[in-house]
XYZ file of C-alpha atoms in Angstrom:
446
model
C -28.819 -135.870 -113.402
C -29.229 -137.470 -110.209
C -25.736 -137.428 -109.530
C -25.472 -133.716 -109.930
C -28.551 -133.066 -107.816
C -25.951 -133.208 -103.789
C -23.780 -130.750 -105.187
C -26.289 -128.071 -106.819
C -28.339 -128.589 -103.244
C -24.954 -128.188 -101.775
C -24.329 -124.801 -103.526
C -27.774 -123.611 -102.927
C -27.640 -124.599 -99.714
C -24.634 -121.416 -98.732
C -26.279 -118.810 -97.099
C -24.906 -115.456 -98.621
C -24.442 -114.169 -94.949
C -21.763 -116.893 -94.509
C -20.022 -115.918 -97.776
C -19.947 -112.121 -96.990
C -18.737 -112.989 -93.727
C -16.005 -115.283 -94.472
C -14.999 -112.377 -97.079
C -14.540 -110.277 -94.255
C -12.624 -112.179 -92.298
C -10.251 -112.585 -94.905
C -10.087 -109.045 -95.417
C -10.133 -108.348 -91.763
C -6.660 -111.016 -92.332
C -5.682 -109.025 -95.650
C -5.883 -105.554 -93.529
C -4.136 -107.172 -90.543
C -0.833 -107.963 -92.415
C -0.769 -104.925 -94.231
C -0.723 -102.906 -90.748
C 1.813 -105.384 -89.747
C 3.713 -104.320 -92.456
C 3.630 -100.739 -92.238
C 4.298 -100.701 -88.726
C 7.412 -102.362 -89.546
C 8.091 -100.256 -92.470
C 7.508 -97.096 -89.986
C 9.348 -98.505 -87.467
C 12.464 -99.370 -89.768
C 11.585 -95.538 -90.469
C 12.128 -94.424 -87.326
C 15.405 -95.627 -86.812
C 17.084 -94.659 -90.538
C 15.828 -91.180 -89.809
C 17.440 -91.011 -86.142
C 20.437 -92.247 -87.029
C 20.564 -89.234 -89.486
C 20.270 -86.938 -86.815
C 23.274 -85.873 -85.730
C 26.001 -87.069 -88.284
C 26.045 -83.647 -90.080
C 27.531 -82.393 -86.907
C 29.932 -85.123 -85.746
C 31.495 -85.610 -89.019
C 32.459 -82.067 -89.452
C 33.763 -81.919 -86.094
C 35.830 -84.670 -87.233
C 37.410 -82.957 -90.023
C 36.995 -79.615 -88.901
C 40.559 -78.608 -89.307
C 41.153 -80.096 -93.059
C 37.407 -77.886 -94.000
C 39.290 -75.025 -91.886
C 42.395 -75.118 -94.405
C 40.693 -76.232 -97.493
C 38.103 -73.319 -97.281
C 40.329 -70.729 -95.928
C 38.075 -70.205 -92.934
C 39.549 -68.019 -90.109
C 38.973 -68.945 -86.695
C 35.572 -66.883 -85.866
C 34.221 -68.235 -88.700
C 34.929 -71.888 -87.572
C 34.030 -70.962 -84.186
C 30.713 -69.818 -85.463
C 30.123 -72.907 -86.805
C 29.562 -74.576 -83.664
C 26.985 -72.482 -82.989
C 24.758 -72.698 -86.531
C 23.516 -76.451 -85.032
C 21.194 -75.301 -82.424
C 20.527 -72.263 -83.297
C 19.385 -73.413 -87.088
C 17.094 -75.964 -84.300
C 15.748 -73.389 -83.047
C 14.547 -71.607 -85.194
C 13.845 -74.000 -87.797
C 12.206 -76.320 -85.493
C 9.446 -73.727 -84.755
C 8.502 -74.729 -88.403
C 7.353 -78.252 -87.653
C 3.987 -78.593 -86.296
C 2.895 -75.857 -88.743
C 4.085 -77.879 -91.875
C 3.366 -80.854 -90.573
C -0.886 -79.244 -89.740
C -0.512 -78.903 -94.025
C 1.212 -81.696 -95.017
C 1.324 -84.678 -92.576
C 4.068 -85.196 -89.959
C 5.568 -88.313 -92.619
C 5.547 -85.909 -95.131
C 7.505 -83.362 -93.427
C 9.904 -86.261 -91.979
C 10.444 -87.610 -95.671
C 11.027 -84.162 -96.550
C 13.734 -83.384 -93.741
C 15.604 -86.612 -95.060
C 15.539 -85.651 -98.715
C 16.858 -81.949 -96.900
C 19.632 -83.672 -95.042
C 20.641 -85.700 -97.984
C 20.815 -82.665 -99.822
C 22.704 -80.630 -98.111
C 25.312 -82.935 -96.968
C 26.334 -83.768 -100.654
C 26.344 -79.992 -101.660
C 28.124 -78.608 -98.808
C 31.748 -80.093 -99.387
C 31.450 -78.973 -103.430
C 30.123 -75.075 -102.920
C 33.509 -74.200 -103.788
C 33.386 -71.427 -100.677
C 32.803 -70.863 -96.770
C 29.146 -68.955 -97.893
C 28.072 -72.161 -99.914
C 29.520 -74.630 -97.054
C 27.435 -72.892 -94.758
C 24.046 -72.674 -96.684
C 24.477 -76.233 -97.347
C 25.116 -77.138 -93.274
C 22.090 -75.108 -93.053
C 19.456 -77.174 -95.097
C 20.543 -80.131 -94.068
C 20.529 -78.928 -90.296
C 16.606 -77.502 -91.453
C 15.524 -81.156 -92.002
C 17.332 -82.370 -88.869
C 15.632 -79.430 -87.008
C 11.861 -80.555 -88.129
C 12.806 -83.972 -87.976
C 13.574 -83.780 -84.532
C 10.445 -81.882 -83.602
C 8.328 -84.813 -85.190
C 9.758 -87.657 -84.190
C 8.123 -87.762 -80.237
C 4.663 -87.031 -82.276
C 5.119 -89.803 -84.850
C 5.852 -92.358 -81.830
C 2.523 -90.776 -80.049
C 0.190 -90.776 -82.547
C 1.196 -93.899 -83.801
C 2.634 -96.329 -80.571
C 1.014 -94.590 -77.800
C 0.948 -97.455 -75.467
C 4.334 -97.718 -76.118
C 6.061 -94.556 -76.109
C 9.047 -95.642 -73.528
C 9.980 -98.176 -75.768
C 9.470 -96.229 -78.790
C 11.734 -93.456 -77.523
C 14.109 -95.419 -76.344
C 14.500 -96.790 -79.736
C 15.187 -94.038 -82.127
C 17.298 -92.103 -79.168
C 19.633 -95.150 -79.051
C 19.413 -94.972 -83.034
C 20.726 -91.150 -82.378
C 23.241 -91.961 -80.097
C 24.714 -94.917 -82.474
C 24.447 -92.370 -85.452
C 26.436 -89.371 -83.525
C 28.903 -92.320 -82.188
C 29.486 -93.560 -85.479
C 30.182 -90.704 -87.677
C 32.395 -89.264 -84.779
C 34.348 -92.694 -85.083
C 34.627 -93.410 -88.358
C 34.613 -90.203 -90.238
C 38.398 -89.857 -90.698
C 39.135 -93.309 -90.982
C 36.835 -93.523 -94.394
C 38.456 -90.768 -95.630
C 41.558 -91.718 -95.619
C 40.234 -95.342 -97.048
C 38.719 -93.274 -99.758
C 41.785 -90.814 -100.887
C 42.560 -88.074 -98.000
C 39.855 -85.896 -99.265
C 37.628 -84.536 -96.539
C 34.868 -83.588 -99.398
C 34.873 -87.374 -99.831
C 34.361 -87.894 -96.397
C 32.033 -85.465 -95.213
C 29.813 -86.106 -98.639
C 29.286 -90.173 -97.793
C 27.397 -89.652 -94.763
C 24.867 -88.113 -97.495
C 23.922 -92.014 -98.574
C 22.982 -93.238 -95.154
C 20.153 -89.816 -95.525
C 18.919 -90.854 -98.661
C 18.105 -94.307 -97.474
C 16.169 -92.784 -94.978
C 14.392 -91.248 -97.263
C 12.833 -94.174 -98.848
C 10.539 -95.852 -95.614
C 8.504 -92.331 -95.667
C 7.551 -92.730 -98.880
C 4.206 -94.574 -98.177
C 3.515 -92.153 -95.773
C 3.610 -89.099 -98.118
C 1.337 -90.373 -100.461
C -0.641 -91.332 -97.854
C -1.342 -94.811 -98.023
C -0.443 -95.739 -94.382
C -3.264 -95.519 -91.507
C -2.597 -96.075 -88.164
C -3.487 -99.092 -86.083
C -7.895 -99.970 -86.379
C -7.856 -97.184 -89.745
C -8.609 -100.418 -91.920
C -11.736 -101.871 -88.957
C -12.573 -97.841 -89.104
C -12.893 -97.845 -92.836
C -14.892 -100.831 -92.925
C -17.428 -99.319 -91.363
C -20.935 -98.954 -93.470
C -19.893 -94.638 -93.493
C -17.413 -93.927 -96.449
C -14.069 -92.203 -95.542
C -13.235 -89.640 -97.964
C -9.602 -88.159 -98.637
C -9.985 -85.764 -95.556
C -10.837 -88.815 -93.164
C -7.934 -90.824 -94.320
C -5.597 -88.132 -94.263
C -6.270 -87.339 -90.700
C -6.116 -90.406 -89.810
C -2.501 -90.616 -90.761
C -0.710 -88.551 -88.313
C -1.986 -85.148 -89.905
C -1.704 -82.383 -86.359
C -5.032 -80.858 -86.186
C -6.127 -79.736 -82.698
C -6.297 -76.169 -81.281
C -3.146 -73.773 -80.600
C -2.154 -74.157 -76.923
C -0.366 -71.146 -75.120
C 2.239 -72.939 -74.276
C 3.711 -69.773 -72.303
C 1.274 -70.318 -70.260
C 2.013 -73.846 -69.149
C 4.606 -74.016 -66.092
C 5.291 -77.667 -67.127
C 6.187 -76.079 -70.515
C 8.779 -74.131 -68.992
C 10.068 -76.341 -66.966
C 10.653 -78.847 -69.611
C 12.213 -76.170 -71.810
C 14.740 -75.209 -69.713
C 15.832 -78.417 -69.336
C 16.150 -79.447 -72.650
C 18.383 -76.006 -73.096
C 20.575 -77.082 -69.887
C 20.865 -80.532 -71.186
C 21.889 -79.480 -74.469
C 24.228 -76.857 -73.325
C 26.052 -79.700 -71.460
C 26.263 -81.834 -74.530
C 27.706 -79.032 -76.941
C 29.907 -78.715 -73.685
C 31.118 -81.980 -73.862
C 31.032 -83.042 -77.322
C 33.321 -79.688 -78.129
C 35.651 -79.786 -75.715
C 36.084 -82.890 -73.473
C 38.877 -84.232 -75.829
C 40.774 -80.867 -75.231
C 40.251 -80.655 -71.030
C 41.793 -84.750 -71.169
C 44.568 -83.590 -73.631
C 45.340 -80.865 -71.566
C 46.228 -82.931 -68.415
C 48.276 -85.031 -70.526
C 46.072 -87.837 -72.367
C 47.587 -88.286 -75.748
C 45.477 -87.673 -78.297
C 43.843 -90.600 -79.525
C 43.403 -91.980 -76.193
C 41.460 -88.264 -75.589
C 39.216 -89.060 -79.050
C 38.221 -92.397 -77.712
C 36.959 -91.522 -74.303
C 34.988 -89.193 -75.950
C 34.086 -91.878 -78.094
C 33.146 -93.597 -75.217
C 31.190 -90.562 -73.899
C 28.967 -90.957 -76.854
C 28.887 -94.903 -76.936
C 27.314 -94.881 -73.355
C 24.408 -93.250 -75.117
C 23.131 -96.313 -76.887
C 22.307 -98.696 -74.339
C 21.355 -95.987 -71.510
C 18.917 -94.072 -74.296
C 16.596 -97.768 -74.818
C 16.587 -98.276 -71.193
C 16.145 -94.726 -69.816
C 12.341 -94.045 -71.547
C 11.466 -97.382 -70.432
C 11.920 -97.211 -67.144
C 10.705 -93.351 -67.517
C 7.224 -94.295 -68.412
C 6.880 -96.712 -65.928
C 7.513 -94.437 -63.140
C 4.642 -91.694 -61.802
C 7.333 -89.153 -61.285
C 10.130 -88.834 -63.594
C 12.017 -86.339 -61.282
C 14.536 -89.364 -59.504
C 16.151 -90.153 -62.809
C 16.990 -86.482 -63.289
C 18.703 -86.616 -60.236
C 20.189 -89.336 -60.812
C 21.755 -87.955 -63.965
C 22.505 -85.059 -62.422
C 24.469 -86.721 -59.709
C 26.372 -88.702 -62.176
C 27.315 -84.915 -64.380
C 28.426 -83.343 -60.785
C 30.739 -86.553 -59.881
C 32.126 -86.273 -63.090
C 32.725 -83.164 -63.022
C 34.830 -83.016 -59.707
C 36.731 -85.809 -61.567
C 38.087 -83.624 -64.143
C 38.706 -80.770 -62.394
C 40.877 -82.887 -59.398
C 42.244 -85.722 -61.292
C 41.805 -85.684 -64.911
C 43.877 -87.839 -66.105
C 44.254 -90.501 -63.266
C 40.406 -90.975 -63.718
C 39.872 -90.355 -67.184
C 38.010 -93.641 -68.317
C 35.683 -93.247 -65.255
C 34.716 -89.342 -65.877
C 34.266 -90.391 -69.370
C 31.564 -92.807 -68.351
C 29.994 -90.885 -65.751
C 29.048 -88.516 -68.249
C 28.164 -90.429 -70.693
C 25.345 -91.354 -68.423
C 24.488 -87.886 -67.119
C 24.438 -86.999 -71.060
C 21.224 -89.538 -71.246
C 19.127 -86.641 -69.945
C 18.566 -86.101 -73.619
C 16.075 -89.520 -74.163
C 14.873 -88.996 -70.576
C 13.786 -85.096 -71.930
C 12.659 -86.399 -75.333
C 10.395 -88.888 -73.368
C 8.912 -86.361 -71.268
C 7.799 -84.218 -74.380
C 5.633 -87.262 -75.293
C 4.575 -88.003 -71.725
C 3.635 -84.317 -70.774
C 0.647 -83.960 -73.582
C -2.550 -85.692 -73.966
C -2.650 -85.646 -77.739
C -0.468 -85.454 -80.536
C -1.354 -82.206 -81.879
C -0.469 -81.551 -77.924
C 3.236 -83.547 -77.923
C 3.894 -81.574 -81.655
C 3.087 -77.715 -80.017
C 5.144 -78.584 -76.618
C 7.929 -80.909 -79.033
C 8.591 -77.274 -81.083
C 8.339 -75.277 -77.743
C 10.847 -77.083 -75.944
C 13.146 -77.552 -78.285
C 13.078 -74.884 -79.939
C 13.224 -72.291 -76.660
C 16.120 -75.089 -75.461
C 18.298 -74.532 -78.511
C 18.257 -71.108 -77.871
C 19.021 -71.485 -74.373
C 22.278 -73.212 -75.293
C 23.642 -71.592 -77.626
C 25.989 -69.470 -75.592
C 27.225 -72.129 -72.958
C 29.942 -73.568 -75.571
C 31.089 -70.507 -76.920
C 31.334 -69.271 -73.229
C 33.579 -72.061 -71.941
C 35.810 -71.475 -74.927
C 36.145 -67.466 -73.214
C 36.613 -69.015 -70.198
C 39.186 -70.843 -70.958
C 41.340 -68.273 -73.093
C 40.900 -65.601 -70.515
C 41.673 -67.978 -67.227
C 44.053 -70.068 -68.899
C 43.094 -73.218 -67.505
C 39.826 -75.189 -66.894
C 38.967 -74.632 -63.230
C 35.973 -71.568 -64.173
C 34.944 -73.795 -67.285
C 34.284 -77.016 -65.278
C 32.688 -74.630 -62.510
C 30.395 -73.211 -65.156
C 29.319 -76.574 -65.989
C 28.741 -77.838 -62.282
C 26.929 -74.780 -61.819
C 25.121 -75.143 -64.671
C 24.185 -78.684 -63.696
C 22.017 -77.530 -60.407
C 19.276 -75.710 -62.422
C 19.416 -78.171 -64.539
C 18.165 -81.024 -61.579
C 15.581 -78.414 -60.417
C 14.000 -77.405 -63.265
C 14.204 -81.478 -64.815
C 12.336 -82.263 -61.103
C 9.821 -79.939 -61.936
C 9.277 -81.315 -65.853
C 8.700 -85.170 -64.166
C 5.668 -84.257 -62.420
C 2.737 -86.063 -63.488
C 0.824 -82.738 -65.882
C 0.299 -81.876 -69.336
C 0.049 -79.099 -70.817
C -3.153 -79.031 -72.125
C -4.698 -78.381 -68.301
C -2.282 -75.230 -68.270
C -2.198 -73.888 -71.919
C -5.320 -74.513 -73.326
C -7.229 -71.068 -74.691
């Protein structure tokens, strides 16, 4: 009895306080690594989803001619084609902050994967140019919204690091339009020849995407401090939680009203315009001067490639600087220079143009950085995210299809290269104007 006396003084002896407090420490621990996880869970996220932005486009351009022959399509019909991408942005991307107000911004990202997937593995089977373009169209819906979301997802979720953040999934974009530019035709001839085959594969590397939003539908993923918030003596109900995780509840902005708006609009449009540009018809201006034509597909290639490295180090350095307007111009300088090189010596140069605007092409990360930086809040970054890129789509929509007159009509590329260089001076003024240090909330709010 003795014996037994230390250790029944010793349990005694605990003060509950201790107990309850050492329980919350290790759930303080417990809550720690499951944030840990779910930040790398989003983050993985992040970059499956990016990389699915843009494949739906590149791998058709690949194998544009074989779904030309296979579907009977005449030529306006293929033409139009390279038009449904940014307009089906623009107006589909409108959608975004609304859905994502109802259902959570995750949601709506999961969502646009499941769409992409979708539509990419129906479009090469609808046995007709009708279902081949409804199918190019929902999976171009999900790109649209996912595109829209992405710069609030990094806000609301890494706002201290939203250089880093961008940089990230617009290097994932860049590697995903590089890759399925590159390797489209080579798969499909590994897999038979048949350019259903390859156009329906790049519908596996969607539904994977799918899968890391999961959590974040159902809603079981809080931001960073939601688990020290929700140990807090109040109760959080459903509502709490679900506006905690990256649900876009604020006040409409007139975003008409904002100057910075504008300004960043445009330049999205210009930038984009330039990319279509390139991306449709580089190849042809190098061929043209004499390239043969797989040299011509790799400095495109190489166009695209420079993408990756320049689009993690471009929001970086973005953020870091109180006026983003020098790296515009810097971009700019580097689109004009290579410019004059294809319209004096395309050929002689044609590895160095090819690089040159590669980097000038980076104003895309710079402009999806500056959506983020330009608004306080993420309900803020989603409104001005669907403004700008929705009114930019629109704005380049014509520029492609207008080269392509150009060039029929003068025979030669000296008006379509002007077009671009002239294009490329607005583009510098009105990018100048988006770097200055506002947001739109001082200029839009009601």
């Amino acid at each position: 009895m003795m014996g037994l006396m230390p250790r029944e003084e010793t349990r005694t002896m605990t003060p509950p306080t201790v107990r309850s407090a050492a329980a919350h420490d290790a759930g303080k621990e417990g809550g720690a690594s499951t944030r840990a996880w779910t930040m790398r869970l989003l983050v993985l996220g992040i970059v499956l989803a990016a990389l699915n932005l843009r494949p739906a486009i590149t791998s058709l351009g690949a194998l544009l001619e074989e779904v030309r022959d296979g579907l009977g399509m005449s030529g306006s019909v293929a033409g139009l084609l390279t038009s449904v991408p940014p307009l089906c942005f623009a107006v589909f991307g409108v959608m975004a902050p609304r859905l994502a107000r109802r259902f959570g911004a995750g949601a709506v990202v999961c969502a646009g994967m499941a769409a992409i997937a979708t539509g990419l593995l129906v479009r090469p089977y609808a046995g007709g140019t009708a279902g081949f373009l409804a199918g190019s169209a929902l999976a171009l819906m999900g790109i649209a919204v996912s595109n829209v979301l992405m710069p609030v997802i990094v806000k609301h979720w890494f706002p201290d690091r939203v250089g880093s953040m961008t940089g990230l999934y617009s290097m994932a974009l860049a590697l995903g339009t590089a890759l399925a530019a590159a390797v489209t035709v080579p798969l499909t001839d590994t897999l038979g020849g048949s350019w259903q085959t390859g156009l329906a594969l790049w519908a596996g590397l969607a539904v994977a995407a799918v899968l890391p939003w999961l959590p974040f539908v159902r809603g079981r993923a809080t931001p960073p401090g939601a688990g020290d918030k929700a140990a807090a003596p109040q109760t959080q109900g459903p509502a709490s939680t679900s506006t905690e995780h990256a649900r876009v509840e604020a006040p409409r902005l007139r975003m008409a009203r904002s100057r910075t708006a504008w300004a960043l609009a445009v330049f999205f449009g210009l930038q984009a315009t330039a990319a279509y540009i390139t991306m449709g018809w580089m190849a042809q201006i190098f061929r043209d001067a004499g390239v043969p034509a797989g040299t011509a597909g790799l400095l495109l290639a190489v166009t695209m490639v420079m993408g990756v490295p320049l689009a993690f180090v471009i929001p970086r350095v973005a953020t870091r600087l109180p006026h983003q307007g020098p790296i515009v111009l810097a971009l700019g300088v580097c689109g004009l220079a290579g410019y004059a090189g294809l319209y004096l010596a395309p050929a002689a140069g044609a590895w160095a143009w090819a690089l040159l605007l590669g980097v000038a092409n980076c104003a895309f990360p710079l402009a999806l950085t500056l959506v983020g930086m330009r608004a306080r809040t993420g309900p803020g970054v989603a409104q001005l995210s669907a403004f700008a890129q929705s009114t930019g789509y629109l704005i380049s929509i014509p520029g492609p299809l207008l080269v392509g007159v150009l060039y029929q009509h003068s025979g030669g590329w000296g008006l379509p290269i002007a077009l671009m260089s002239a294009l490329m001076i607005p583009q510098m003024a009105v990018g100048f104007l988006a770097g200055r240090d506002r947001t739109v909330e001082d200029e839009a709010a009601r």
